[in-house]
Short mmCIF file of C-alpha atoms in Angstrom, two decimals:
data_model
loop_
_atom_site.label_atom_id
_atom_site.label_comp_id
_atom_site.label_asym_id
_atom_site.label_seq_id
_atom_site.Cartn_x
_atom_site.Cartn_y
_atom_site.Cartn_z
CA UNK A 1 1.49 12.09 12.18
CA UNK A 2 0.72 15.63 11.07
CA UNK A 3 2.73 17.10 13.94
CA UNK A 4 5.68 14.85 13.15
CA UNK A 5 5.79 15.19 9.36
CA UNK A 6 4.69 18.88 9.07
CA UNK A 7 4.32 18.43 5.30
CA UNK A 8 3.61 21.62 3.40
CA UNK A 9 0.45 21.80 1.34
CA UNK A 10 0.66 22.09 -2.46
CA UNK A 11 -0.97 25.51 -2.26
CA UNK A 12 2.08 26.82 -0.36
CA UNK A 13 4.22 26.51 -3.50
CA UNK A 14 4.15 28.54 -6.72
CA UNK A 15 2.20 26.86 -9.58
CA UNK A 16 5.31 25.75 -11.46
CA UNK A 17 7.52 25.38 -8.39
CA UNK A 18 9.47 22.34 -7.33
CA UNK A 19 7.67 20.02 -4.93
CA UNK A 20 10.78 18.43 -3.49
CA UNK A 21 11.48 18.78 0.22
CA UNK A 22 7.86 19.14 1.25
CA UNK A 23 8.22 17.26 4.53
CA UNK A 24 9.18 19.26 7.64
CA UNK A 25 8.60 22.42 5.61
CA UNK A 26 5.44 24.00 6.99
CA UNK A 27 5.63 26.53 9.78
CA UNK A 28 1.90 26.92 10.39
CA UNK A 29 1.83 25.19 13.78
CA UNK A 30 4.08 23.02 15.90
CA UNK A 31 1.09 20.76 16.55
CA UNK A 32 0.56 19.89 12.89
CA UNK A 33 -2.37 22.18 12.19
CA UNK A 34 -2.24 23.04 8.50
CA UNK A 35 -0.03 20.06 7.72
CA UNK A 36 -0.81 18.01 4.63
CA UNK A 37 0.21 14.45 5.48
CA UNK A 38 -1.98 12.37 5.80
CA UNK A 39 -5.33 13.64 4.62
CA UNK A 40 -7.80 13.67 7.50
CA UNK A 41 -10.71 13.95 5.08
CA UNK A 42 -9.58 10.78 3.28
CA UNK A 43 -9.14 8.93 6.57
CA UNK A 44 -12.65 9.81 7.72
CA UNK A 45 -14.31 9.19 4.34
CA UNK A 46 -12.74 5.77 3.84
CA UNK A 47 -13.30 4.66 7.43
CA UNK A 48 -17.01 5.49 7.09
CA UNK A 49 -17.10 3.78 3.68
CA UNK A 50 -15.50 0.66 5.15
CA UNK A 51 -18.05 0.54 7.97
CA UNK A 52 -20.97 0.91 5.54
CA UNK A 53 -19.46 -1.68 3.19
CA UNK A 54 -19.14 -4.17 6.07
CA UNK A 55 -22.53 -3.48 7.67
CA UNK A 56 -24.49 -3.57 4.41
CA UNK A 57 -22.43 -6.11 2.47
CA UNK A 58 -25.56 -8.08 1.55
CA UNK A 59 -26.61 -5.14 -0.66
CA UNK A 60 -24.46 -5.25 -3.78
CA UNK A 61 -24.55 -1.52 -4.47
CA UNK A 62 -23.67 -0.15 -1.02
CA UNK A 63 -19.90 -0.85 -1.08
CA UNK A 64 -19.61 0.62 -4.59
CA UNK A 65 -21.46 3.79 -3.64
CA UNK A 66 -19.61 4.18 -0.35
CA UNK A 67 -16.14 3.81 -1.84
CA UNK A 68 -17.05 5.94 -4.88
CA UNK A 69 -18.13 8.80 -2.63
CA UNK A 70 -15.01 8.44 -0.48
CA UNK A 71 -12.82 8.46 -3.60
CA UNK A 72 -14.59 11.55 -4.96
CA UNK A 73 -14.07 13.41 -1.70
CA UNK A 74 -10.39 12.44 -1.61
CA UNK A 75 -9.90 13.42 -5.24
CA UNK A 76 -11.48 16.79 -4.57
CA UNK A 77 -8.86 17.45 -1.88
CA UNK A 78 -6.12 16.94 -4.48
CA UNK A 79 -7.73 19.11 -7.15
CA UNK A 80 -8.21 22.04 -4.75
CA UNK A 81 -4.52 22.00 -3.82
CA UNK A 82 -5.10 21.00 -0.21
CA UNK A 83 -3.23 17.67 -0.49
CA UNK A 84 -0.75 15.79 -2.60
CA UNK A 85 -1.99 12.49 -4.11
CA UNK A 86 0.20 10.52 -1.70
CA UNK A 87 -1.47 12.27 1.26
CA UNK A 88 -4.88 11.08 0.17
CA UNK A 89 -3.62 7.59 -0.75
CA UNK A 90 -2.13 7.04 2.71
CA UNK A 91 -5.24 8.55 4.27
CA UNK A 92 -7.45 6.19 2.26
CA UNK A 93 -5.39 3.16 3.26
CA UNK A 94 -5.40 4.19 6.92
CA UNK A 95 -9.12 4.90 6.94
CA UNK A 96 -10.05 1.70 5.14
CA UNK A 97 -8.04 -0.37 7.57
CA UNK A 98 -9.32 1.36 10.68
CA UNK A 99 -12.93 1.22 9.48
CA UNK A 100 -12.70 -2.45 8.57
CA UNK A 101 -11.26 -3.41 11.97
CA UNK A 102 -13.96 -1.53 13.88
CA UNK A 103 -16.75 -3.79 12.57
#
């Protein structure tokens, strides 16, 4: 998906710049390296959280802790300017689904 969308990262724009036309805008690599969409960190964090939530579902606190940590990691990617919120949202949805189906 990164190689297809080639979405520019928020840090590639000036602080008060317009964020329209961010897809197909990065020229870092033709293979998607440096592309923003979707967030690989969010995919990995939420897939691991989904596996832990499924495996240890008899412990009430494990799913809450797992998803809270995954959300914190994803939020940190937005605040550092590495991803747009939609990048992390799609990454979280993809990771949650792939982690839940692997159990």
